[in-house]
Short mmCIF file of N, CA, C and O in Angstrom, two decimals:
data_model
loop_
_atom_site.label_atom_id
_atom_site.label_comp_id
_atom_site.label_asym_id
_atom_site.label_seq_id
_atom_site.Cartn_x
_atom_site.Cartn_y
_atom_site.Cartn_z
N UNK A 176 -9.36 5.23 -4.73
CA UNK A 176 -8.74 5.52 -3.31
C UNK A 176 -7.23 6.31 -3.54
O UNK A 176 -6.80 6.04 -4.08
N UNK A 177 -7.24 6.71 -1.89
CA UNK A 177 -6.08 7.13 -1.26
C UNK A 177 -5.34 6.24 -1.20
O UNK A 177 -5.04 5.18 -0.63
N UNK A 178 -3.91 5.98 -1.25
CA UNK A 178 -2.55 5.58 -0.50
C UNK A 178 -1.70 6.59 -0.25
O UNK A 178 -1.22 7.38 -0.68
N UNK A 179 -0.91 6.31 0.86
CA UNK A 179 -0.05 7.01 1.11
C UNK A 179 0.29 5.85 1.97
O UNK A 179 0.11 4.76 2.71
N UNK A 180 2.16 5.71 1.52
CA UNK A 180 3.24 4.64 2.26
C UNK A 180 4.16 5.86 2.17
O UNK A 180 4.77 7.11 2.22
N UNK A 181 4.49 5.80 3.49
CA UNK A 181 4.77 6.63 4.07
C UNK A 181 6.27 5.69 5.70
O UNK A 181 6.34 5.05 6.11
N UNK A 182 7.59 5.88 5.24
CA UNK A 182 8.49 5.69 5.96
C UNK A 182 9.31 6.35 7.32
O UNK A 182 8.68 7.66 6.83
N UNK A 183 10.65 5.97 8.22
CA UNK A 183 10.11 6.89 8.98
C UNK A 183 11.01 8.59 8.47
O UNK A 183 10.87 9.46 9.64
N UNK A 184 11.47 8.09 7.47
CA UNK A 184 12.04 10.12 7.13
C UNK A 184 11.45 10.23 5.61
O UNK A 184 11.80 11.64 5.78
N UNK A 185 10.37 9.36 5.34
CA UNK A 185 9.59 11.07 4.41
C UNK A 185 8.45 9.95 4.25
O UNK A 185 8.05 8.68 3.94
N UNK A 186 7.43 10.52 3.07
CA UNK A 186 6.61 10.22 2.56
C UNK A 186 7.38 9.11 1.51
O UNK A 186 7.53 10.63 0.85
N UNK A 187 7.19 8.56 1.35
CA UNK A 187 7.62 7.99 0.19
C UNK A 187 6.29 8.06 -1.49
O UNK A 187 6.64 8.33 -2.30
N UNK A 188 5.07 8.28 -1.27
CA UNK A 188 4.10 8.48 -2.35
C UNK A 188 2.88 8.82 -1.55
O UNK A 188 2.44 8.22 -0.80
N UNK A 189 2.01 9.39 -1.98
CA UNK A 189 0.78 9.78 -1.57
C UNK A 189 -0.18 10.49 -2.68
O UNK A 189 0.36 11.26 -2.90
N UNK A 190 -1.21 9.70 -2.61
CA UNK A 190 -2.01 10.45 -4.25
C UNK A 190 -2.71 8.81 -3.96
O UNK A 190 -3.02 8.16 -3.50
N UNK A 191 -3.62 9.30 -5.42
CA UNK A 191 -4.61 8.25 -5.89
C UNK A 191 -3.87 6.74 -6.59
O UNK A 191 -3.49 6.80 -7.03
N UNK A 192 -4.66 5.96 -6.48
CA UNK A 192 -4.77 4.94 -6.83
C UNK A 192 -5.79 4.35 -6.80
O UNK A 192 -6.81 3.71 -6.44
N UNK A 193 -5.58 2.63 -8.01
CA UNK A 193 -6.76 2.28 -7.94
C UNK A 193 -7.31 0.94 -8.03
O UNK A 193 -7.94 0.61 -7.45
N UNK A 194 -5.80 0.05 -7.71
CA UNK A 194 -5.29 -1.07 -6.88
C UNK A 194 -4.12 -1.21 -6.45
O UNK A 194 -3.19 -0.21 -6.41
N UNK A 195 -3.99 -1.64 -4.78
CA UNK A 195 -2.17 -1.98 -4.51
C UNK A 195 -2.72 -3.47 -3.99
O UNK A 195 -3.46 -3.72 -3.16
N UNK A 196 -1.52 -3.75 -4.19
CA UNK A 196 -0.96 -5.35 -3.61
C UNK A 196 0.10 -4.89 -2.77
O UNK A 196 1.14 -4.90 -3.05
N UNK A 197 0.05 -5.92 -2.19
CA UNK A 197 0.89 -5.60 -0.67
C UNK A 197 1.12 -7.02 -0.10
O UNK A 197 0.49 -8.35 -0.38
N UNK A 198 2.86 -6.94 0.41
CA UNK A 198 3.14 -8.41 1.07
C UNK A 198 2.62 -8.94 2.28
O UNK A 198 3.74 -8.44 2.69
N UNK A 199 1.60 -9.52 2.15
CA UNK A 199 0.79 -9.69 3.48
C UNK A 199 2.23 -10.95 4.39
O UNK A 199 2.74 -11.83 4.00
N UNK A 200 1.56 -11.07 6.03
CA UNK A 200 2.21 -12.01 6.40
C UNK A 200 2.11 -13.44 5.72
O UNK A 200 2.63 -14.39 6.04
N UNK A 201 0.86 -13.65 5.34
CA UNK A 201 0.24 -15.06 4.95
C UNK A 201 -0.04 -14.80 3.85
O UNK A 201 -0.31 -16.07 2.72
N UNK A 202 0.78 -13.97 2.37
CA UNK A 202 0.50 -14.12 1.70
C UNK A 202 0.20 -12.61 0.72
O UNK A 202 -0.10 -11.45 1.89
N UNK A 203 0.58 -12.50 -0.20
CA UNK A 203 0.16 -11.42 -1.28
C UNK A 203 -1.58 -11.22 -1.35
O UNK A 203 -2.21 -11.96 -1.55
N UNK A 204 -2.01 -9.34 -0.39
CA UNK A 204 -2.69 -9.59 -1.36
C UNK A 204 -3.45 -7.38 -1.79
O UNK A 204 -2.63 -7.42 -1.74
N UNK A 205 -4.61 -7.70 -2.73
CA UNK A 205 -4.70 -6.48 -3.37
C UNK A 205 -5.95 -6.09 -3.46
O UNK A 205 -7.09 -6.62 -2.87
N UNK A 206 -5.91 -4.41 -2.70
CA UNK A 206 -6.69 -4.39 -1.81
C UNK A 206 -7.50 -3.28 -3.50
O UNK A 206 -6.63 -2.47 -4.11
N UNK A 207 -8.86 -3.09 -3.26
CA UNK A 207 -9.59 -2.20 -4.07
C UNK A 207 -10.45 -1.74 -3.90
O UNK A 207 -10.70 -1.64 -2.39
N UNK A 208 -11.22 0.01 -4.33
CA UNK A 208 -12.16 0.38 -4.02
C UNK A 208 -13.13 -0.15 -3.14
O UNK A 208 -13.73 -1.38 -3.82
N UNK A 209 -13.79 0.57 -1.90
CA UNK A 209 -14.23 -0.18 -0.36
C UNK A 209 -14.36 -1.54 -0.39
O UNK A 209 -15.14 -1.91 -0.34
N UNK A 210 -13.12 -1.95 -0.14
CA UNK A 210 -12.69 -3.33 0.38
C UNK A 210 -13.08 -3.07 1.75
O UNK A 210 -13.04 -1.81 2.56
N UNK A 211 -12.90 -4.01 2.34
CA UNK A 211 -13.52 -4.21 4.02
C UNK A 211 -11.93 -3.74 5.16
O UNK A 211 -10.98 -3.68 4.11
N UNK A 212 -12.70 -2.40 5.77
CA UNK A 212 -11.31 -3.20 6.92
C UNK A 212 -10.81 -3.91 7.13
O UNK A 212 -11.16 -4.80 6.99
N UNK A 213 -9.10 -3.41 7.08
CA UNK A 213 -8.19 -3.86 7.79
C UNK A 213 -7.42 -3.62 8.51
O UNK A 213 -6.88 -2.60 8.21
N UNK A 214 -6.42 -4.10 9.00
CA UNK A 214 -5.24 -4.26 9.43
C UNK A 214 -3.72 -5.64 9.08
O UNK A 214 -4.50 -6.22 9.66
N UNK A 215 -2.90 -5.15 8.77
CA UNK A 215 -2.12 -6.37 8.38
C UNK A 215 -0.41 -5.79 8.87
O UNK A 215 -0.24 -4.88 8.32
N UNK A 216 0.38 -6.78 8.90
CA UNK A 216 1.85 -6.82 9.11
C UNK A 216 2.02 -7.22 8.21
O UNK A 216 1.37 -8.09 7.23
N UNK A 217 2.75 -6.18 7.54
CA UNK A 217 3.56 -6.43 6.06
C UNK A 217 4.99 -6.96 6.23
O UNK A 217 5.96 -6.74 7.24
N UNK A 218 5.47 -7.92 5.16
CA UNK A 218 7.17 -8.94 5.44
C UNK A 218 7.20 -8.29 3.86
O UNK A 218 7.30 -6.90 3.19
N UNK A 219 8.71 -8.72 4.32
CA UNK A 219 9.86 -8.20 3.59
C UNK A 219 9.54 -8.82 1.90
O UNK A 219 8.74 -9.73 1.50
N UNK A 220 9.13 -7.15 1.05
CA UNK A 220 9.12 -7.68 -0.45
C UNK A 220 8.19 -6.60 -1.47
O UNK A 220 9.68 -5.56 -1.19
N UNK A 221 7.32 -6.87 -2.00
CA UNK A 221 6.94 -5.57 -2.98
C UNK A 221 5.97 -4.78 -2.56
O UNK A 221 4.54 -5.65 -3.24
N UNK A 222 5.59 -3.21 -2.41
CA UNK A 222 4.24 -2.94 -2.58
C UNK A 222 4.64 -2.33 -4.33
O UNK A 222 5.02 -2.13 -5.15
N UNK A 223 2.62 -3.04 -4.89
CA UNK A 223 3.18 -2.47 -6.12
C UNK A 223 1.10 -2.08 -6.32
O UNK A 223 0.56 -1.87 -5.51
N UNK A 224 1.28 -0.88 -6.90
CA UNK A 224 0.11 -0.53 -6.85
C UNK A 224 0.23 0.48 -8.85
O UNK A 224 0.77 0.84 -9.49
N UNK A 225 -1.38 0.86 -9.71
CA UNK A 225 -1.70 1.78 -10.42
C UNK A 225 -1.97 2.30 -10.02
O UNK A 225 -3.02 2.34 -9.72
N UNK A 226 -1.69 3.38 -10.73
CA UNK A 226 -2.82 4.82 -10.84
C UNK A 226 -3.70 5.00 -11.71
O UNK A 226 -4.34 3.96 -12.51
N UNK A 227 -4.69 5.91 -11.45
CA UNK A 227 -5.72 6.01 -12.78
C UNK A 227 -5.04 6.51 -13.05
O UNK A 227 -6.13 6.35 -14.63
N UNK A 228 -3.88 6.70 -14.25
CA UNK A 228 -3.39 7.26 -15.31
C UNK A 228 -3.37 6.04 -15.95
O UNK A 228 -2.69 5.70 -17.60
N UNK A 229 -3.50 4.62 -15.13
CA UNK A 229 -3.20 3.24 -15.44
C UNK A 229 -1.07 3.00 -15.60
O UNK A 229 -1.26 1.61 -15.92
N UNK A 230 -0.83 4.11 -14.78
CA UNK A 230 0.87 3.39 -14.74
C UNK A 230 0.91 2.61 -13.67
O UNK A 230 0.56 2.41 -12.35
N UNK A 231 1.37 1.80 -13.29
CA UNK A 231 2.35 0.68 -12.53
C UNK A 231 3.24 0.76 -12.15
O UNK A 231 4.46 1.57 -12.89
N UNK A 232 3.26 0.82 -10.79
CA UNK A 232 4.77 1.01 -9.56
C UNK A 232 4.92 0.20 -8.74
O UNK A 232 3.74 -0.09 -8.22
N UNK A 233 6.45 0.08 -8.18
CA UNK A 233 6.51 -0.59 -7.20
C UNK A 233 7.49 0.00 -6.18
O UNK A 233 7.85 0.77 -6.60
N UNK A 234 7.12 -0.74 -5.52
CA UNK A 234 8.17 0.05 -3.80
C UNK A 234 8.80 -1.86 -3.67
O UNK A 234 7.80 -1.88 -2.88
N UNK A 235 10.19 -1.26 -2.90
CA UNK A 235 10.49 -2.39 -2.31
C UNK A 235 10.54 -2.12 -0.49
O UNK A 235 10.78 -1.17 -0.69
N UNK A 236 9.71 -3.21 0.15
CA UNK A 236 10.00 -2.84 1.67
C UNK A 236 10.49 -3.61 2.05
O UNK A 236 11.10 -5.13 1.53
N UNK A 237 10.76 -2.98 3.26
CA UNK A 237 11.75 -4.80 4.27
C UNK A 237 10.08 -5.07 5.00
O UNK A 237 10.74 -6.33 5.81
N UNK A 238 9.19 -4.35 5.26
CA UNK A 238 8.22 -4.90 6.16
C UNK A 238 7.87 -3.85 6.51
O UNK A 238 8.02 -2.59 6.15
N UNK A 239 6.58 -3.30 7.76
CA UNK A 239 5.88 -2.83 7.98
C UNK A 239 4.40 -3.30 8.37
O UNK A 239 3.73 -4.62 8.60
N UNK A 240 2.90 -2.28 8.19
CA UNK A 240 1.81 -2.58 8.91
C UNK A 240 0.96 -2.09 7.79
O UNK A 240 1.44 -0.35 7.20
N UNK A 241 -0.40 -2.65 7.16
CA UNK A 241 -1.22 -1.75 6.79
C UNK A 241 -2.51 -1.28 7.53
O UNK A 241 -2.42 -2.17 8.13
N UNK A 242 -2.73 -0.34 6.73
CA UNK A 242 -4.31 -0.19 7.65
C UNK A 242 -4.89 0.44 6.35
O UNK A 242 -5.17 1.36 5.40
N UNK A 243 -5.94 -0.43 6.69
CA UNK A 243 -7.47 -0.08 5.04
C UNK A 243 -8.34 0.38 5.88
O UNK A 243 -8.75 -0.22 6.19
N UNK A 244 -8.59 1.57 5.24
CA UNK A 244 -10.19 1.51 5.97
C UNK A 244 -10.91 3.15 4.95
O UNK A 244 -10.34 3.84 5.31
N UNK A 245 -11.98 3.17 4.61
CA UNK A 245 -12.56 3.86 4.52
C UNK A 245 -11.93 4.23 2.92
O UNK A 245 -11.92 6.05 2.29
N UNK A 246 -11.42 3.68 2.08
CA UNK A 246 -10.78 3.63 0.59
C UNK A 246 -9.82 4.47 1.03
O UNK A 246 -9.25 5.17 -0.22
N UNK A 247 -8.91 4.73 2.40
CA UNK A 247 -7.71 4.85 2.47
C UNK A 247 -6.64 3.90 2.47
O UNK A 247 -6.98 3.81 4.18
N UNK A 248 -5.86 3.68 2.15
CA UNK A 248 -4.97 2.64 2.82
C UNK A 248 -3.39 3.68 2.97
O UNK A 248 -2.73 3.97 2.18
N UNK A 249 -3.13 3.35 4.51
CA UNK A 249 -1.85 3.99 4.80
C UNK A 249 -0.47 2.34 4.84
O UNK A 249 -1.14 1.47 5.73
N UNK A 250 0.56 3.04 4.36
CA UNK A 250 1.05 2.02 4.24
C UNK A 250 2.03 2.37 5.46
O UNK A 250 2.95 3.35 4.55
N UNK A 251 2.86 2.43 6.42
CA UNK A 251 3.79 2.92 7.48
C UNK A 251 5.11 1.40 7.16
O UNK A 251 4.47 0.26 7.59
N UNK A 252 5.78 1.79 6.82
CA UNK A 252 6.70 0.57 6.19
C UNK A 252 7.93 1.50 6.93
O UNK A 252 8.40 1.78 7.26
N UNK A 253 9.43 0.36 7.20
CA UNK A 253 10.76 -0.08 7.45
C UNK A 253 12.01 -0.51 6.52
O UNK A 253 11.03 -1.05 6.19
#
């Protein structure tokens, strides 16, 4: 699936991910391939994702919005 992490200043990451864990307003949640569509408010915390090569990467955020649709995860952060 494709992950896009975008801030007002730059595209932080754009590429393939096997799993993505996000800090949602009611708790952390993980998105895997073929996840149901959703939109979620994000709170301060860490976005963690695993690449197809098995690398675990993290990015700290202050908050934002996540949109999951058709194996594309768009994360707009501030």
